[in-house]
PDB file of C-alpha atoms and ligand atoms in Angstrom:
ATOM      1  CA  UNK H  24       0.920  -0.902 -16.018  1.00 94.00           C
ATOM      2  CA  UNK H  25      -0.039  -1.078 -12.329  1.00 97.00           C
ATOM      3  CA  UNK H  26       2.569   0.074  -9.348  1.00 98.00           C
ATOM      4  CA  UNK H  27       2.842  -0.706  -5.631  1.00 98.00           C
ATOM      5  CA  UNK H  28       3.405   1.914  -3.176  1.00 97.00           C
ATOM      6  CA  UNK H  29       4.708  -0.046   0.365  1.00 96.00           C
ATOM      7  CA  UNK H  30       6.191   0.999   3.216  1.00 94.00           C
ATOM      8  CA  UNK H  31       5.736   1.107   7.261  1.00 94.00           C
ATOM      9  CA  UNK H  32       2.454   3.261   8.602  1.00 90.00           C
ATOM     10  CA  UNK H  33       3.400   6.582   9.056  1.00 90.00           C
ATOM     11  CA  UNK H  34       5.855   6.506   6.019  1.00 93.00           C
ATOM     12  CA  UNK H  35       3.552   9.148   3.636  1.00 93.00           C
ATOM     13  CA  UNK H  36       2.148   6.279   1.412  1.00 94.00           C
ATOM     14  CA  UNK H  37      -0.923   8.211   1.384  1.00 93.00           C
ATOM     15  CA  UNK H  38      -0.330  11.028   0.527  1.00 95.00           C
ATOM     16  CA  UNK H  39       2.257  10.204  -1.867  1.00 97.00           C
ATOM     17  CA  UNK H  40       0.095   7.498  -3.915  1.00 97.00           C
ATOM     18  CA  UNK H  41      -2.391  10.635  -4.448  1.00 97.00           C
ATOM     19  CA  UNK H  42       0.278  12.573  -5.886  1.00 97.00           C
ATOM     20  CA  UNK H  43       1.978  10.054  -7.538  1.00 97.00           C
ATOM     21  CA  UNK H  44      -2.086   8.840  -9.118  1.00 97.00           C
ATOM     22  CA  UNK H  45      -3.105  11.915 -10.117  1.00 97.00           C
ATOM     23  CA  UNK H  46       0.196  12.830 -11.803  1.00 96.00           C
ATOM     24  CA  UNK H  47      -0.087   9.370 -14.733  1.00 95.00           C
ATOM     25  CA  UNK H  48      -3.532   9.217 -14.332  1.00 96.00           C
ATOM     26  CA  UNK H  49      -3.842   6.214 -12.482  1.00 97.00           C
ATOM     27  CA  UNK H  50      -6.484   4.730 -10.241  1.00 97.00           C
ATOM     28  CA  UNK H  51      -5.511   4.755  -6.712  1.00 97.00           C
ATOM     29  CA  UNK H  52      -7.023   1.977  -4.843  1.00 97.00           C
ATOM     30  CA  UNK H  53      -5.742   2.260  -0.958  1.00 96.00           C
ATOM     31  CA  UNK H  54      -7.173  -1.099   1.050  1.00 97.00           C
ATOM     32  CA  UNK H  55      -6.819   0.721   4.031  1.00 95.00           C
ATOM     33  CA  UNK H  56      -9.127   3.758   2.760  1.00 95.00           C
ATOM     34  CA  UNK H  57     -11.896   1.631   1.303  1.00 97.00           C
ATOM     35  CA  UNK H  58     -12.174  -0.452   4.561  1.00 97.00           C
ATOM     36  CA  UNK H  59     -12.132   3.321   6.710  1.00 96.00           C
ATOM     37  CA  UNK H  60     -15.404   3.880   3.977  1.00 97.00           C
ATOM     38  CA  UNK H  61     -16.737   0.214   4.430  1.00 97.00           C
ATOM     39  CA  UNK H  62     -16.786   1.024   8.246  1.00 97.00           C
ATOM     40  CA  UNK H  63     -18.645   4.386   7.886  1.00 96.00           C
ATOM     41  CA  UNK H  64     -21.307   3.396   5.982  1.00 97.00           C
ATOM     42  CA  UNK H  65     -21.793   0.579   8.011  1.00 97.00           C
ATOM     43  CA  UNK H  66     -21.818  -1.990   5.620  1.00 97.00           C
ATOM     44  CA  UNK H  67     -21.538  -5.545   5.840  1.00 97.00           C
ATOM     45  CA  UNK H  68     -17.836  -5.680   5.120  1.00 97.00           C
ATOM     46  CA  UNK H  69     -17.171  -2.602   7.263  1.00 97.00           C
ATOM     47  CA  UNK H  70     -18.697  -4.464  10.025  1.00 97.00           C
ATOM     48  CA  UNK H  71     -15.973  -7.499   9.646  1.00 97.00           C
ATOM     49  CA  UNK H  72     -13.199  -5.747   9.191  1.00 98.00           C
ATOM     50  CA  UNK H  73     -13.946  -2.937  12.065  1.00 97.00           C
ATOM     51  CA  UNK H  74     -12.359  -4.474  14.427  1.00 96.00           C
ATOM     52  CA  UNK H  75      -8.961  -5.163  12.903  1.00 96.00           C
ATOM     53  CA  UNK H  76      -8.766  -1.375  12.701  1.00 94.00           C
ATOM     54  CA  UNK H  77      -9.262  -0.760  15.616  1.00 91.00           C
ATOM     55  CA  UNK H  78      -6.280  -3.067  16.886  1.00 88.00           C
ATOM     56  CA  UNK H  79      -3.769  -2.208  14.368  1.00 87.00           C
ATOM     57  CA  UNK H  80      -4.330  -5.346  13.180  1.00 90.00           C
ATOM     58  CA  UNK H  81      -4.322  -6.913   9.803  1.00 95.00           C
ATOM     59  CA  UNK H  82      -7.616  -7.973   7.963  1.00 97.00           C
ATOM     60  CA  UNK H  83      -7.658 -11.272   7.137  1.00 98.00           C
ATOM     61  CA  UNK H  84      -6.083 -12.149   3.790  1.00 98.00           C
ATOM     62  CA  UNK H  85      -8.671 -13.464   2.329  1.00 97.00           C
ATOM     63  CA  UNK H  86     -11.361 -10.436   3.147  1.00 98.00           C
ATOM     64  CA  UNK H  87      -8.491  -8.104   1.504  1.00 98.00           C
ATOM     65  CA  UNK H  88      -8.239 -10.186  -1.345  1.00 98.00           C
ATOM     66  CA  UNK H  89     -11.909 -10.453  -2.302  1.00 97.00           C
ATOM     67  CA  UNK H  90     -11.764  -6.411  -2.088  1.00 97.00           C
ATOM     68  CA  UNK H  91      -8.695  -6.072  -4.523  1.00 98.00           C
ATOM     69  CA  UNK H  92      -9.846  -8.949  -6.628  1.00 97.00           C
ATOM     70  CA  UNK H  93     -13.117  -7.204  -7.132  1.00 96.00           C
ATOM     71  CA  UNK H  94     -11.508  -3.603  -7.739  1.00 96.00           C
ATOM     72  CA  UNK H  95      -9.273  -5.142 -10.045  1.00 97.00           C
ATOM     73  CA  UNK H  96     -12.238  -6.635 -12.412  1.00 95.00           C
ATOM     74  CA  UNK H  97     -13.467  -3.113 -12.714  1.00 95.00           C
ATOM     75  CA  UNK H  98     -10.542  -2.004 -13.969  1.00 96.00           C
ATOM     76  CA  UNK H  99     -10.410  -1.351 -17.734  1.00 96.00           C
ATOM     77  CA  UNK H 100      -7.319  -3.197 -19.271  1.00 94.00           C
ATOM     78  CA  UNK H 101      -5.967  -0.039 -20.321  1.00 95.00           C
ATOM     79  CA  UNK H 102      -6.208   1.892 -16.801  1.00 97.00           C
ATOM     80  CA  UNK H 103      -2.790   1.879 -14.518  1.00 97.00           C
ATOM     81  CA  UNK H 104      -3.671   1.112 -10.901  1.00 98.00           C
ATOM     82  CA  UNK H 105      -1.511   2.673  -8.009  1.00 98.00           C
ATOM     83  CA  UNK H 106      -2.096   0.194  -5.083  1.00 98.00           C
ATOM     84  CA  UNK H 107      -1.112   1.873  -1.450  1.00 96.00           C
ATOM     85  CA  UNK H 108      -0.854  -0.379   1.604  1.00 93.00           C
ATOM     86  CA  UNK H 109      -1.185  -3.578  -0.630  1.00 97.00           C
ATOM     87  CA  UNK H 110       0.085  -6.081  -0.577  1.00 98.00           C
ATOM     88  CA  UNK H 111       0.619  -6.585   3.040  1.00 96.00           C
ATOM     89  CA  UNK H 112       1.677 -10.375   3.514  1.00 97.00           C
ATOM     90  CA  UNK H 113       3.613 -12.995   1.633  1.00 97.00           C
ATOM     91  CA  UNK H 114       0.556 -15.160   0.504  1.00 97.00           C
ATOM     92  CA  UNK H 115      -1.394 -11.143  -0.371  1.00 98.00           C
ATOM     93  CA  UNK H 116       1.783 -10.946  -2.522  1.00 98.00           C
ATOM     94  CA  UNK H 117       1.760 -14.332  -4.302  1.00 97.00           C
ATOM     95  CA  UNK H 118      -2.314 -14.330  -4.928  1.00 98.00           C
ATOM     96  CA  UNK H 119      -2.202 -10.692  -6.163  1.00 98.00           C
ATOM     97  CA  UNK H 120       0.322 -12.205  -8.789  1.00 97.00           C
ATOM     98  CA  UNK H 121      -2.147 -14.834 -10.170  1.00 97.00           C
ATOM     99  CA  UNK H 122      -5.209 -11.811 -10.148  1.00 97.00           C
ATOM    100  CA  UNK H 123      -2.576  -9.643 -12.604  1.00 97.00           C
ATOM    101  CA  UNK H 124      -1.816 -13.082 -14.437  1.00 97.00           C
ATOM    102  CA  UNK H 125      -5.788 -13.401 -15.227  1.00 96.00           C
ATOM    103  CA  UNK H 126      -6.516 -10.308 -16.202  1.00 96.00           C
ATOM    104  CA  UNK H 127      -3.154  -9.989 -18.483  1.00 96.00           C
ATOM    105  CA  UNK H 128      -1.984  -7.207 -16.579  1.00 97.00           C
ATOM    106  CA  UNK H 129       1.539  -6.347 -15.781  1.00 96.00           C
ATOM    107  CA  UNK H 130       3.169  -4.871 -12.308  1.00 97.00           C
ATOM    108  CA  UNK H 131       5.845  -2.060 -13.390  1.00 96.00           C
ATOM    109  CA  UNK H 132       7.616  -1.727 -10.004  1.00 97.00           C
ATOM    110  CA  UNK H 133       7.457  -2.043  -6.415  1.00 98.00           C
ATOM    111  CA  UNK H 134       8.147   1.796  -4.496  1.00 98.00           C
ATOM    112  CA  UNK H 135       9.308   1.499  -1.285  1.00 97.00           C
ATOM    113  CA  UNK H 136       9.156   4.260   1.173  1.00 97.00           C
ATOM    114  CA  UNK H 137      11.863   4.046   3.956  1.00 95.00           C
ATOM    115  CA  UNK H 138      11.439   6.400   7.279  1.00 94.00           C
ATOM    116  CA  UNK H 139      13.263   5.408  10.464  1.00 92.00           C
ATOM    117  CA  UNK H 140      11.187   4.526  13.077  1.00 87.00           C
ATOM    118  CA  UNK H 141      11.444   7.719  15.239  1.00 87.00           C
ATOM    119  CA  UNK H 142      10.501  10.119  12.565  1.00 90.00           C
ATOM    120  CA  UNK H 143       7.445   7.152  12.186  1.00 90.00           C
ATOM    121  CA  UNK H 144       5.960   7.028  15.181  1.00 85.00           C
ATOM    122  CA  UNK H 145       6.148  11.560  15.078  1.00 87.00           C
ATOM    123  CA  UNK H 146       4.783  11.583  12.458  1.00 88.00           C
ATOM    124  CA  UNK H 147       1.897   8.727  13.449  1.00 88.00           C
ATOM    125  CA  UNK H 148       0.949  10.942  16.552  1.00 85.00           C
ATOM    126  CA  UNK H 149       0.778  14.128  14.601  1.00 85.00           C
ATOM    127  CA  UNK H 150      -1.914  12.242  12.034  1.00 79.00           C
ATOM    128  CA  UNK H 151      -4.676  12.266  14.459  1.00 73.00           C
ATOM    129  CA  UNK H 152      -6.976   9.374  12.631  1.00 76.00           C
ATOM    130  CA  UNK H 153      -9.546   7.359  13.932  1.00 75.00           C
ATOM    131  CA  UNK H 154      -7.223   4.565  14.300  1.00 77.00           C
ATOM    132  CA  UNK H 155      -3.970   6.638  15.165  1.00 80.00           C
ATOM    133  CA  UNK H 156      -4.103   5.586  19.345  1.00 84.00           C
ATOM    134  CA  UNK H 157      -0.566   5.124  20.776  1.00 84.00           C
ATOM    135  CA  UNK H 158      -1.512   1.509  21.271  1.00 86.00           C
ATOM    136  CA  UNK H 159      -2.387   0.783  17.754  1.00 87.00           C
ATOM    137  CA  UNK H 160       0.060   2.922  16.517  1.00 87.00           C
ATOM    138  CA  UNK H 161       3.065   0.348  18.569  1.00 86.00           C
ATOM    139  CA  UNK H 162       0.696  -2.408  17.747  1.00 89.00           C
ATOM    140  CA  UNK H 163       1.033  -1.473  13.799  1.00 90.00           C
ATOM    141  CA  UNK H 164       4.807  -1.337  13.661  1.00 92.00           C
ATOM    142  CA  UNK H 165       5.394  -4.352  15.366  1.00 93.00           C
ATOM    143  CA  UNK H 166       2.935  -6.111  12.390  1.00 92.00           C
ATOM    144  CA  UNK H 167       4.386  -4.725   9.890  1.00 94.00           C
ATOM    145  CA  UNK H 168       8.053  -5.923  11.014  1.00 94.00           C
ATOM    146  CA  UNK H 169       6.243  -9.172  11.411  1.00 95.00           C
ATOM    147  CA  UNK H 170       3.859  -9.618   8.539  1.00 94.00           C
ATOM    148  CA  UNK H 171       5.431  -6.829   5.534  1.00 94.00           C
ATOM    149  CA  UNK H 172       8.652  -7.479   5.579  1.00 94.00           C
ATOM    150  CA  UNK H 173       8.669 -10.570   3.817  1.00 96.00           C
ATOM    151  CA  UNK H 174       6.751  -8.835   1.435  1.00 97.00           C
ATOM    152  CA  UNK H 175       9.079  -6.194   0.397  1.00 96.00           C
ATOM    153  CA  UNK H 176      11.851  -9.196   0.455  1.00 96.00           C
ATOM    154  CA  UNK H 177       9.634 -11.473  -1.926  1.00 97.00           C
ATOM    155  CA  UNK H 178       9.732  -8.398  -4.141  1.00 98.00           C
ATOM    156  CA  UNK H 179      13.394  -7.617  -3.710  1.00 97.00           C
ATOM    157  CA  UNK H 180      14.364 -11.112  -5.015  1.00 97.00           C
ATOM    158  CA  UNK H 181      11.617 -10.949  -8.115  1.00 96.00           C
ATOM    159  CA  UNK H 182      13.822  -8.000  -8.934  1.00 96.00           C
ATOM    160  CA  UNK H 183      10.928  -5.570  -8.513  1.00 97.00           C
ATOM    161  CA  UNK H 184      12.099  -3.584  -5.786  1.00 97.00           C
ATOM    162  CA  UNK H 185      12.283   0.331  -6.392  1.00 97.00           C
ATOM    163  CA  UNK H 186      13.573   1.475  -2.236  1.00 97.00           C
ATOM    164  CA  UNK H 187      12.976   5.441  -2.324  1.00 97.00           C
ATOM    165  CA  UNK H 188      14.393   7.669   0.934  1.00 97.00           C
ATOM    166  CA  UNK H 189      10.634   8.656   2.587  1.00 96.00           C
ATOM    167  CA  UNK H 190      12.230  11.484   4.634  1.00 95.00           C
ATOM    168  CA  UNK H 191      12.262  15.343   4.095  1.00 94.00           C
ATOM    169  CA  UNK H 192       9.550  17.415   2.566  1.00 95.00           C
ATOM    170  CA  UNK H 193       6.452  15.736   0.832  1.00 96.00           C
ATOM    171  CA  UNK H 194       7.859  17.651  -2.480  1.00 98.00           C
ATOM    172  CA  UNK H 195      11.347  16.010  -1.493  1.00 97.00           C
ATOM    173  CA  UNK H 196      10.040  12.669  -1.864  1.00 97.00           C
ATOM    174  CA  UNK H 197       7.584  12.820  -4.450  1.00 98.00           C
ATOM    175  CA  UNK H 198      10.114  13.939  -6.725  1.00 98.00           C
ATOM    176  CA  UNK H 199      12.567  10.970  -5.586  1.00 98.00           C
ATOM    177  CA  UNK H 200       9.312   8.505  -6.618  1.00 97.00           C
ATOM    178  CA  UNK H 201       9.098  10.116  -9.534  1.00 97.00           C
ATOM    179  CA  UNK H 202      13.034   9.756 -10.577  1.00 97.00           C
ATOM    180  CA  UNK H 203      12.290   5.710  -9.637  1.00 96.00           C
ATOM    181  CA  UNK H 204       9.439   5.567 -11.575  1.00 95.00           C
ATOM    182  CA  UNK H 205      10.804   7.154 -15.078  1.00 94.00           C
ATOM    183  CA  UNK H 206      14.233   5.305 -14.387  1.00 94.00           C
ATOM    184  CA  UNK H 207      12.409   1.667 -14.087  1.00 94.00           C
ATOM    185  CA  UNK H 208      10.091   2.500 -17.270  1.00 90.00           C
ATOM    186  CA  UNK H 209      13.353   3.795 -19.382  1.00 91.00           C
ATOM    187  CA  UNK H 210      15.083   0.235 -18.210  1.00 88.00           C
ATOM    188  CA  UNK H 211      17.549   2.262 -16.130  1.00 85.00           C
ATOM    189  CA  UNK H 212      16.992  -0.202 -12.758  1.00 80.00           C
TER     190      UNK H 212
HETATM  191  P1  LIG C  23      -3.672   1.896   6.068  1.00 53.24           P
HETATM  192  O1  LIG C  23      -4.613   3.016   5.767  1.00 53.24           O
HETATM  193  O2  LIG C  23      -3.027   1.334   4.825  1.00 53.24           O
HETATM  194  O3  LIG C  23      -2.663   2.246   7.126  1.00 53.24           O
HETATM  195  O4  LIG C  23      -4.556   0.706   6.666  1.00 53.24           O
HETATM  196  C1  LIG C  23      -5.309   0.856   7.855  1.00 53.24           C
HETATM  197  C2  LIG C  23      -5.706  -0.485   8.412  1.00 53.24           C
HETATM  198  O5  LIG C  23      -6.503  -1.205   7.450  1.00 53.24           O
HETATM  199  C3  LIG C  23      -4.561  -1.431   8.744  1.00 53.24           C
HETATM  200  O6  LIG C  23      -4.046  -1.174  10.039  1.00 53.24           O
HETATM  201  C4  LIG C  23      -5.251  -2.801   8.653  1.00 53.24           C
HETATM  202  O7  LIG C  23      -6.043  -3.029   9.778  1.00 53.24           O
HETATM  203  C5  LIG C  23      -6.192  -2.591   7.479  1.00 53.24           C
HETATM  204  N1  LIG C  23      -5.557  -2.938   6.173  1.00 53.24           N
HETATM  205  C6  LIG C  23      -5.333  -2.092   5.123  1.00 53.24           C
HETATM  206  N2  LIG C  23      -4.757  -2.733   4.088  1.00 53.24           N
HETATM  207  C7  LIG C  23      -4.593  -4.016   4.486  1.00 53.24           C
HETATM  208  C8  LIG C  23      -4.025  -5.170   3.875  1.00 53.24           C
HETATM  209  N3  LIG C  23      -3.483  -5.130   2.643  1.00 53.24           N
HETATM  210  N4  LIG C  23      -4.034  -6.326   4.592  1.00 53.24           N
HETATM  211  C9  LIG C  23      -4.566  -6.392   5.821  1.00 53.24           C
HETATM  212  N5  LIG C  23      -5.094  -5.339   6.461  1.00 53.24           N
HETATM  213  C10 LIG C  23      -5.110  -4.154   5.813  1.00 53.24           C
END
């Protein structure tokens, strides 16, 4: 069964979905990490998408989908995928839906990781990554009020939406995704 891990930048999706991957052995697959890699080694991709990064602003859909799409065929059927920081529009959302429906795989649950946008934008300036400026930083938040929300509200009325508190301790919440996780596989949400 595969899960999504969403929730603004700054939220802990990273370091959660590593925690949360390691813990039911599942393959994370971050978009945002594997285009940081594309750009480093200078490939062809990295080259395309470098420049979104460096705004804070979304890769095309169709560049991200190729990616996932070609993850996702590498996948053994058997072999639970954690995806962090996809899907990150509507039409990512509905494609990603017909890429499960070929391969015959299922989507458990949507986590949601909620931080108000003070403790965000602390936490964003305390990251120090290549692409953590306070330009793209603002530039980020005001995309992902534009572009994500609809996602987590297409997922809210498929009934998939698992909304998890993303503030205290990195323990704190990891536990809390945990509790969401066992509660939507034992048919308690
Ligand atoms: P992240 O590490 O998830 O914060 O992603 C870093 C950057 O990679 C984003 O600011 C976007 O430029 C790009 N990116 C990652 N995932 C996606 C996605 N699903 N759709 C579009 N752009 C993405």
């Amino acid at each position: 069964m595969d899960w999504i891990l969403l929730g603004p930048p700054g939220a802990g999706k990273g370091t959660q979905a590593q925690r949360l991957a390691r813990r039911w052995n599942l393959v994370h697959l971050s978009t945002g990490e594997l285009f940081r890699q594309h750009i480093h080694h200078h490939t062809p991709l990295g080259a395309k998408v470098a420049h979104y990064l460096e705004k804070g602003e979304l890769v095309p859909d169709g560049l991200v989908l190729e990616l996932v799409r070609d993850q996702f065929r590498q996948l053994p059927p058997d072999q639970g995928c954690l995806l962090d920081g996809f899907p990150r529009t509507r039409v990512q959302a509905e494609v990603f839906e017909h890429i499960l429906q070929e391969l015959g795989r299922r989507l458990g649950g949507v986590l949601f990781l909620q931080v108000g946008t003070e403790e965000l934008v602390r936490r964003l300036m305390g990251r120090g990554r290549m692409d953590d400026t306070p330009e793209t930083i603002r530039q980020r938040l005001q995309v992902y009020q534009r572009d994500t929300e609809p996602v987590i509200q297409y997922y809210q009325e498929k009934g998939l939406l698992l909304p998890v508190s993303g503030e205290g301790t990195v323990d704190q919440v990891h536990h809390r995704l945990v509790e969401a996780v066992r509660d939507r596989r034992d048919g308690r949400t």
